[in-house]
Amino acid sequence: MDAARKTPDQVTQRLDELYRRLQDAAASQAGYPCNQLFDYSELYRFLGLSINNVGDPFHNSNFWVNTHEFEREVVNGFAFLMGMEPERCWGYVTHGGTEGNMYGLYLARELYPDGLVYFSEDTHYSVLKTMHILNTRSIMIKSRESGEIDYDDLRETVRIHRDVPGIVLANIGTTMKGAVDDVPRIRGIFRDLAMTDYYIHADAALSGMILPFVEEPQPHRFEDGYHSIAVSGHKMIGAPLPCGIVLAKRDSVARIARAIEYVGVLDTTLSGSRNAFTPLILWYALKRSGLSGFRKAVAAALAVADYAVARFNDNGIPAWRHKNSLTVVFPKPPHSVTEKWQIAVYRDIAHIITMPHVTRATVDAIVADCAAALQQGDCS
Ligand SMILES: *Cc1c(COP(=O)(O)O)cnc(C)c1O
């Protein structure tokens, strides 16, 4: 490693190069659900302070250099979007979807220590890791072709294990196909089997910020039957730092709360020291956009997704998308194309996600590249 000290000019030059590279990479990024369109410059001054949200945002702390007040407003804003009364809801700003899912599954495990966790094949890869960390038993359930969980396989598997509580991680928008698991139907399976000890955690990483803003959403609200939900902040909303939100029922969380004398906080969160800047980002986005702003942004992005499906199909490429999804699925193109546009692939399919920074012109360019590769019979 070159540990020698650099001159200020050399340091600046390296940073300038990096900045240019990242700007280019961000502009051509179409395969991952990270909105690149945002402006948080009004918040930059807070980077001059060492702020830290250690502890429960709803509980007093001896450490005051925090943004707990804004974090609580973010939690209440998301509670509103998911149709939960703020008094019954608890939550905090996480480092992203992974932490939010881990938190929901941790709560479930604390409530039902001998519970068995069920999730579909199409579930985000991080959930398997979480199962290892929590050391909980889990069973992977088959997926349907659509990417939804296979309800028959779920019912049959739960039935065999009906002597232990069931914990389901339901996908509200799968990573690869944007499929939405039917939470009321999953709840119905437990009812039919006369099981009262069950817990449903909703992974709504991307679609959690889409479904509240469309005319005919799939079930995604607390009343539909889940007990906790995780949403990513850097996906649909867009953020310069990864972040997310987890919401849970207040009475579930009371079971795990421990008071810590050292910082005078309630130790309900997974991390100790926590980011105090990301709650400001989410707060700013919610307050500046409001419901109408998000409705507009979601409608515009869905229109681009429709446009992408049509353009692919016009060029003989069988692309499709789920209702209310920005994830446009199509057959895996050659490596040259996936690399250029940072397109995610899985087995024989690929997708682009029409986040707000992805324009119709970008779609045209991607479709042209795919069509050209198809014509050349390029399968490398
Ligand atoms: C992106 C994603 C995650 C992980 O979220 P991070 O914010 O990257 O930790 C989990 N589940 C789904 C469905 C996702 O799309």
Coordinates of C-alpha atoms and ligand atoms in Angstrom, one line a residue:
M1 CA 0.0 0.0 0.0
D2 CA 1.2 3.5 -0.8
A3 CA 0.9 5.2 2.6
A4 CA 3.0 8.2 1.6
R5 CA 1.4 11.5 2.2
K6 CA 0.1 13.3 -1.0
T7 CA 0.3 16.9 -1.8
P8 CA -3.0 18.8 -1.7
D9 CA -3.0 18.9 -5.5
Q10 CA -2.6 15.2 -5.8
V11 CA -5.4 14.6 -3.3
T12 CA -7.7 16.9 -5.2
Q13 CA -6.8 15.2 -8.5
R14 CA -7.7 11.8 -7.2
L15 CA -11.0 13.0 -5.9
D16 CA -11.8 14.8 -9.1
E17 CA -11.2 11.6 -11.0
L18 CA -13.3 9.6 -8.7
Y19 CA -16.1 12.2 -8.9
R20 CA -16.1 12.1 -12.7
R21 CA -16.2 8.3 -12.7
L22 CA -19.0 8.2 -10.2
Q23 CA -21.1 10.8 -12.1
D24 CA -20.8 8.8 -15.3
A25 CA -21.6 5.5 -13.5
A26 CA -24.6 7.1 -11.8
A27 CA -26.1 8.4 -15.1
S28 CA -25.9 5.0 -16.9
Q29 CA -27.2 3.0 -14.0
A30 CA -30.5 1.4 -15.0
G31 CA -30.5 -2.0 -13.5
Y32 CA -30.7 -1.3 -9.8
P33 CA -33.5 0.5 -7.9
C34 CA -31.5 3.6 -6.8
N35 CA -33.0 6.9 -7.7
Q36 CA -30.3 9.3 -8.6
L37 CA -32.5 12.4 -8.8
F38 CA -32.4 14.4 -5.6
D39 CA -31.0 17.5 -4.1
Y40 CA -30.2 17.6 -0.4
S41 CA -27.8 20.6 -0.5
E42 CA -29.9 22.4 2.1
L43 CA -28.7 19.7 4.5
Y44 CA -25.0 19.8 3.8
R45 CA -24.3 22.0 6.8
F46 CA -25.3 19.2 9.2
L47 CA -22.3 17.3 7.9
G48 CA -20.2 19.7 9.9
L49 CA -21.5 18.3 13.2
S50 CA -20.9 14.9 14.8
I51 CA -24.5 14.0 15.2
N52 CA -25.5 10.6 16.4
N53 CA -29.0 9.0 17.0
V54 CA -27.9 6.3 19.5
G55 CA -30.9 4.7 21.2
D56 CA -34.6 4.6 20.8
P57 CA -35.9 7.6 18.9
F58 CA -39.0 7.6 21.1
H59 CA -37.1 7.6 24.3
N60 CA -35.0 10.2 26.2
S61 CA -31.3 10.1 25.9
N62 CA -28.4 11.8 27.8
F63 CA -26.8 12.4 24.4
W64 CA -28.5 15.4 22.8
V65 CA -26.6 15.9 19.6
N66 CA -29.2 13.9 17.7
T67 CA -32.1 14.2 15.3
H68 CA -34.5 12.0 17.1
E69 CA -37.3 14.5 16.8
F70 CA -37.0 14.4 13.0
E71 CA -36.6 10.6 13.1
R72 CA -39.9 10.3 15.0
E73 CA -41.6 12.5 12.3
V74 CA -40.2 10.2 9.6
V75 CA -41.6 7.1 11.4
N76 CA -45.0 8.8 11.8
G77 CA -45.0 9.7 8.1
F78 CA -44.3 6.1 7.1
A79 CA -46.9 4.9 9.6
F80 CA -49.4 7.1 7.9
L81 CA -48.4 5.7 4.5
M82 CA -49.0 2.2 5.8
G83 CA -52.2 3.0 7.4
M84 CA -51.2 2.6 11.0
E85 CA -52.1 4.9 13.9
P86 CA -49.0 6.6 15.2
E87 CA -49.8 5.6 18.8
R88 CA -49.6 1.9 17.9
C89 CA -46.6 2.2 15.7
W90 CA -42.9 2.1 16.6
G91 CA -39.9 2.3 14.2
Y92 CA -36.6 3.8 13.4
V93 CA -34.4 4.8 10.5
T94 CA -32.1 1.9 9.5
H95 CA -29.1 1.5 7.4
G96 CA -31.3 0.0 4.7
G97 CA -33.6 -2.8 3.8
T98 CA -31.4 -5.5 5.1
E99 CA -31.3 -4.1 8.6
G100 CA -35.1 -3.5 8.5
N101 CA -35.7 -7.1 7.6
M102 CA -33.3 -8.3 10.2
Y103 CA -35.1 -6.2 12.8
G104 CA -38.5 -7.6 11.8
L105 CA -37.2 -11.2 11.9
Y106 CA -35.5 -10.5 15.2
L107 CA -38.7 -9.2 16.8
A108 CA -40.5 -12.3 15.4
R109 CA -37.9 -14.6 16.9
E110 CA -38.0 -12.9 20.3
L111 CA -41.8 -13.3 20.3
Y112 CA -41.7 -16.9 19.1
P113 CA -38.3 -18.3 20.0
D114 CA -39.2 -21.7 18.5
G115 CA -40.8 -20.3 15.4
L116 CA -40.0 -21.5 11.9
V117 CA -39.3 -18.9 9.3
Y118 CA -40.8 -19.3 5.8
F119 CA -39.8 -17.2 2.7
S120 CA -39.9 -17.8 -1.0
E121 CA -37.0 -18.6 -3.4
D122 CA -37.4 -15.1 -4.8
T123 CA -36.6 -13.5 -1.5
H124 CA -33.6 -11.1 -1.3
Y125 CA -30.3 -12.9 -0.7
S126 CA -29.7 -11.0 2.6
V127 CA -32.5 -12.9 4.3
L128 CA -30.6 -16.2 4.3
K129 CA -27.7 -14.4 6.0
T130 CA -30.0 -13.0 8.6
M131 CA -31.3 -16.5 9.3
H132 CA -27.7 -17.6 10.0
I133 CA -27.1 -14.6 12.3
L134 CA -30.3 -15.1 14.2
N135 CA -29.8 -18.8 14.2
T136 CA -33.4 -19.4 13.4
R137 CA -34.8 -22.4 11.6
S138 CA -36.1 -21.6 8.2
I139 CA -37.6 -23.3 5.2
M140 CA -37.5 -21.9 1.7
I141 CA -40.8 -22.1 -0.2
K142 CA -41.1 -22.5 -3.9
S143 CA -41.9 -19.4 -6.0
R144 CA -44.4 -19.2 -8.8
E145 CA -43.2 -18.3 -12.3
S146 CA -44.5 -14.7 -11.5
G147 CA -42.0 -14.5 -8.6
E148 CA -44.8 -14.6 -6.0
I149 CA -44.6 -17.2 -3.2
D150 CA -46.3 -20.5 -4.1
Y151 CA -49.2 -20.4 -1.7
D152 CA -49.9 -24.2 -2.1
D153 CA -46.3 -25.0 -1.1
L154 CA -46.5 -22.6 1.8
R155 CA -49.8 -24.0 3.0
E156 CA -48.5 -27.6 2.8
T157 CA -45.2 -26.8 4.5
V158 CA -46.8 -24.8 7.3
R159 CA -49.4 -27.5 7.8
I160 CA -46.7 -30.1 8.4
H161 CA -45.1 -27.8 11.0
R162 CA -48.3 -26.5 12.5
D163 CA -47.1 -27.4 16.0
V164 CA -44.6 -24.5 16.0
P165 CA -45.3 -20.8 15.4
G166 CA -44.9 -19.7 11.8
I167 CA -43.0 -16.6 10.8
V168 CA -43.3 -15.5 7.2
L169 CA -41.2 -13.0 5.4
A170 CA -43.5 -11.7 2.7
N171 CA -42.2 -9.8 -0.3
I172 CA -43.9 -6.6 -1.2
G173 CA -42.0 -6.4 -4.5
T174 CA -39.4 -9.0 -5.1
T175 CA -35.9 -7.9 -6.0
M176 CA -35.8 -9.6 -9.5
K177 CA -39.4 -9.5 -10.8
G178 CA -41.2 -6.9 -8.5
A179 CA -43.8 -9.5 -7.5
V180 CA -46.0 -8.9 -4.5
D181 CA -46.8 -11.7 -2.1
D182 CA -50.5 -11.6 -1.1
V183 CA -50.4 -10.9 2.7
P184 CA -54.1 -11.4 3.3
R185 CA -53.9 -14.8 1.6
I186 CA -50.9 -15.8 3.7
R187 CA -52.8 -14.7 6.8
G188 CA -55.7 -16.8 5.6
I189 CA -53.5 -19.9 5.5
F190 CA -52.7 -19.6 9.2
R191 CA -56.4 -19.0 9.9
D192 CA -57.4 -22.1 7.9
L193 CA -54.9 -24.1 9.9
A194 CA -56.3 -22.7 13.2
M195 CA -52.8 -21.4 14.0
T196 CA -52.9 -18.3 16.2
D197 CA -49.1 -18.0 16.8
Y198 CA -47.8 -16.5 13.6
Y199 CA -45.9 -13.4 12.5
I200 CA -45.7 -11.8 9.1
H201 CA -42.8 -9.4 8.2
A202 CA -43.2 -7.4 5.0
D203 CA -40.1 -6.7 2.9
A204 CA -41.2 -3.6 1.0
A205 CA -37.7 -2.4 0.1
L206 CA -38.7 -0.8 -3.2
S207 CA -42.5 -1.1 -3.5
G208 CA -43.2 0.3 -0.1
M209 CA -42.6 3.7 -1.6
I210 CA -44.7 2.9 -4.8
L211 CA -47.9 1.2 -3.6
P212 CA -49.1 4.0 -1.3
F213 CA -49.1 6.3 -4.3
V214 CA -51.0 4.4 -7.0
E215 CA -54.8 4.1 -7.7
E216 CA -55.1 0.3 -7.3
P217 CA -52.4 -0.9 -5.0
Q218 CA -51.8 -4.5 -4.0
P219 CA -52.3 -5.1 -0.2
H220 CA -49.4 -3.3 1.6
R221 CA -51.0 -1.7 4.7
F222 CA -50.8 -2.9 8.3
E223 CA -54.5 -3.8 8.3
D224 CA -53.7 -6.3 5.5
G225 CA -52.1 -8.4 8.2
Y226 CA -48.4 -8.0 8.6
H227 CA -46.7 -7.2 11.9
S228 CA -43.7 -5.2 10.8
I229 CA -42.4 -3.7 7.5
A230 CA -39.1 -2.6 6.1
V231 CA -38.7 0.0 3.3
S232 CA -35.4 1.3 1.8
G233 CA -34.8 5.0 1.7
H234 CA -32.1 5.1 -1.0
K235 CA -34.3 3.3 -3.5
M236 CA -37.4 5.1 -4.6
I237 CA -36.9 8.2 -2.5
G238 CA -33.3 8.5 -3.4
A239 CA -30.5 9.3 -1.0
P240 CA -26.7 9.9 -1.1
L241 CA -26.3 7.5 1.8
P242 CA -28.0 4.1 2.2
C243 CA -30.9 4.2 4.6
G244 CA -34.3 2.8 5.3
I245 CA -37.1 2.6 7.8
V246 CA -38.6 -0.2 9.8
L247 CA -42.0 -0.1 11.4
A248 CA -43.4 -2.5 14.0
K249 CA -46.2 -2.7 16.4
R250 CA -45.3 -0.9 19.6
D251 CA -46.4 -3.8 21.8
S252 CA -44.1 -6.3 20.0
V253 CA -41.1 -4.0 20.6
A254 CA -41.9 -3.5 24.3
R255 CA -40.8 -7.2 24.7
I256 CA -37.2 -6.5 23.7
A257 CA -36.6 -3.0 25.2
R258 CA -33.8 -2.8 27.7
A259 CA -32.8 0.4 29.4
I260 CA -29.1 1.2 29.2
E261 CA -27.7 3.4 32.0
Y262 CA -24.5 4.5 30.2
V263 CA -26.3 6.6 27.5
G264 CA -29.6 6.8 29.3
V265 CA -31.3 5.3 26.2
L266 CA -33.7 2.4 25.6
D267 CA -31.7 -0.1 23.6
T268 CA -34.3 -1.1 21.1
T269 CA -32.3 -0.7 17.9
L270 CA -29.9 -3.1 16.3
S271 CA -27.0 -0.6 16.1
G272 CA -25.7 1.4 19.0
S273 CA -24.5 4.6 17.4
R274 CA -26.8 5.4 14.5
N275 CA -26.8 7.7 11.6
A276 CA -28.4 11.0 12.5
F277 CA -28.1 12.5 9.0
T278 CA -30.2 9.9 7.1
P279 CA -33.3 10.7 9.2
L280 CA -32.9 14.3 8.0
I281 CA -32.7 13.1 4.4
L282 CA -35.9 11.1 4.7
W283 CA -37.6 13.9 6.6
Y284 CA -36.6 16.4 3.9
A285 CA -37.8 14.2 1.1
L286 CA -41.1 13.6 2.8
K287 CA -41.7 17.2 3.6
R288 CA -40.6 18.6 0.3
S289 CA -42.4 16.1 -1.9
G290 CA -45.4 15.4 0.1
L291 CA -48.0 12.9 -1.0
S292 CA -48.7 14.8 -4.3
G293 CA -45.0 14.9 -5.1
F294 CA -44.5 11.2 -4.7
R295 CA -47.7 10.5 -6.5
K296 CA -46.4 12.4 -9.5
A297 CA -43.0 10.9 -9.4
V298 CA -44.4 7.3 -9.2
A299 CA -46.9 8.0 -12.0
A300 CA -44.1 9.3 -14.2
A301 CA -41.8 6.4 -13.4
L302 CA -44.6 3.9 -14.1
A303 CA -45.2 5.6 -17.5
V304 CA -41.5 5.1 -18.4
A305 CA -41.8 1.5 -17.3
D306 CA -44.8 1.1 -19.7
Y307 CA -42.8 2.8 -22.4
A308 CA -39.9 0.4 -21.8
V309 CA -42.1 -2.7 -22.1
A310 CA -43.6 -1.3 -25.4
R311 CA -40.2 -0.5 -26.9
F312 CA -38.7 -3.9 -26.0
N313 CA -41.8 -5.6 -27.4
D314 CA -41.7 -3.5 -30.6
N315 CA -38.2 -4.9 -31.1
G316 CA -39.2 -8.4 -30.7
I317 CA -38.0 -8.7 -27.1
P318 CA -40.6 -10.2 -24.8
A319 CA -40.4 -7.8 -21.8
W320 CA -43.1 -7.5 -19.1
R321 CA -43.7 -6.0 -15.8
H322 CA -46.0 -6.6 -12.9
K323 CA -48.9 -4.2 -12.1
N324 CA -47.5 -1.2 -10.1
S325 CA -44.0 -2.2 -10.6
L326 CA -41.1 -0.3 -12.1
T327 CA -39.1 -3.5 -12.7
V328 CA -39.1 -4.4 -16.4
V329 CA -38.1 -8.0 -16.9
F330 CA -36.7 -9.4 -20.2
P331 CA -34.5 -12.2 -21.4
K332 CA -30.9 -11.8 -20.3
P333 CA -28.9 -9.9 -23.0
P334 CA -25.2 -10.4 -23.7
H335 CA -22.6 -9.3 -21.1
S336 CA -21.6 -6.2 -23.2
V337 CA -25.1 -4.8 -22.6
T338 CA -25.5 -5.8 -19.0
E339 CA -22.1 -4.3 -18.2
K340 CA -22.7 -1.0 -20.0
W341 CA -26.0 -0.3 -18.2
Q342 CA -25.3 -2.0 -15.0
I343 CA -28.2 -4.4 -15.6
A344 CA -28.9 -7.0 -12.9
V345 CA -29.3 -10.6 -14.1
Y346 CA -30.5 -13.8 -12.5
R347 CA -30.4 -17.1 -14.3
D348 CA -31.9 -16.4 -17.8
I349 CA -33.6 -13.1 -17.0
A350 CA -32.5 -9.5 -16.6
H351 CA -34.3 -6.4 -15.6
I352 CA -34.1 -2.6 -15.7
I353 CA -35.8 -0.5 -13.1
T354 CA -37.2 2.8 -14.3
M355 CA -36.3 4.9 -11.4
P356 CA -36.9 8.6 -11.8
H357 CA -33.5 9.3 -13.3
V358 CA -34.1 6.7 -16.1
T359 CA -35.4 8.6 -19.0
R360 CA -37.2 7.5 -22.2
A361 CA -33.9 8.3 -24.1
T362 CA -32.0 6.0 -21.8
V363 CA -34.7 3.3 -22.4
D364 CA -34.3 3.8 -26.2
A365 CA -30.5 3.4 -25.9
I366 CA -30.8 0.2 -23.9
V367 CA -33.4 -1.3 -26.2
A368 CA -31.3 -0.4 -29.2
D369 CA -28.3 -2.1 -27.7
C370 CA -30.3 -5.2 -26.8
A371 CA -31.9 -5.3 -30.3
A372 CA -28.5 -4.9 -32.0
A373 CA -27.0 -7.7 -29.9
L374 CA -30.0 -9.9 -30.7
Q375 CA -29.5 -9.3 -34.5
Q376 CA -25.8 -10.1 -34.3
G377 CA -26.8 -13.3 -32.6
D378 CA -24.3 -12.3 -29.9
C379 CA -24.8 -14.6 -27.0
S380 CA -21.5 -14.0 -25.2
Ligands
LIG1 C1 -32.8 -4.0 -2.1 C2 -33.6 -5.0 -1.4 C3 -33.3 -5.4 -0.1 C4 -32.1 -5.0 0.6 O1 -32.1 -3.6 0.9 P1 -30.8 -2.8 1.2 O2 -31.3 -1.5 1.4 O3 -29.9 -3.0 0.0 O4 -30.2 -3.4 2.4 C5 -34.1 -6.3 0.5 N1 -35.2 -6.8 -0.1 C6 -35.6 -6.4 -1.3 C7 -36.8 -7.0 -1.9 C8 -34.8 -5.5 -2.0 O5 -35.1 -5.2 -3.3

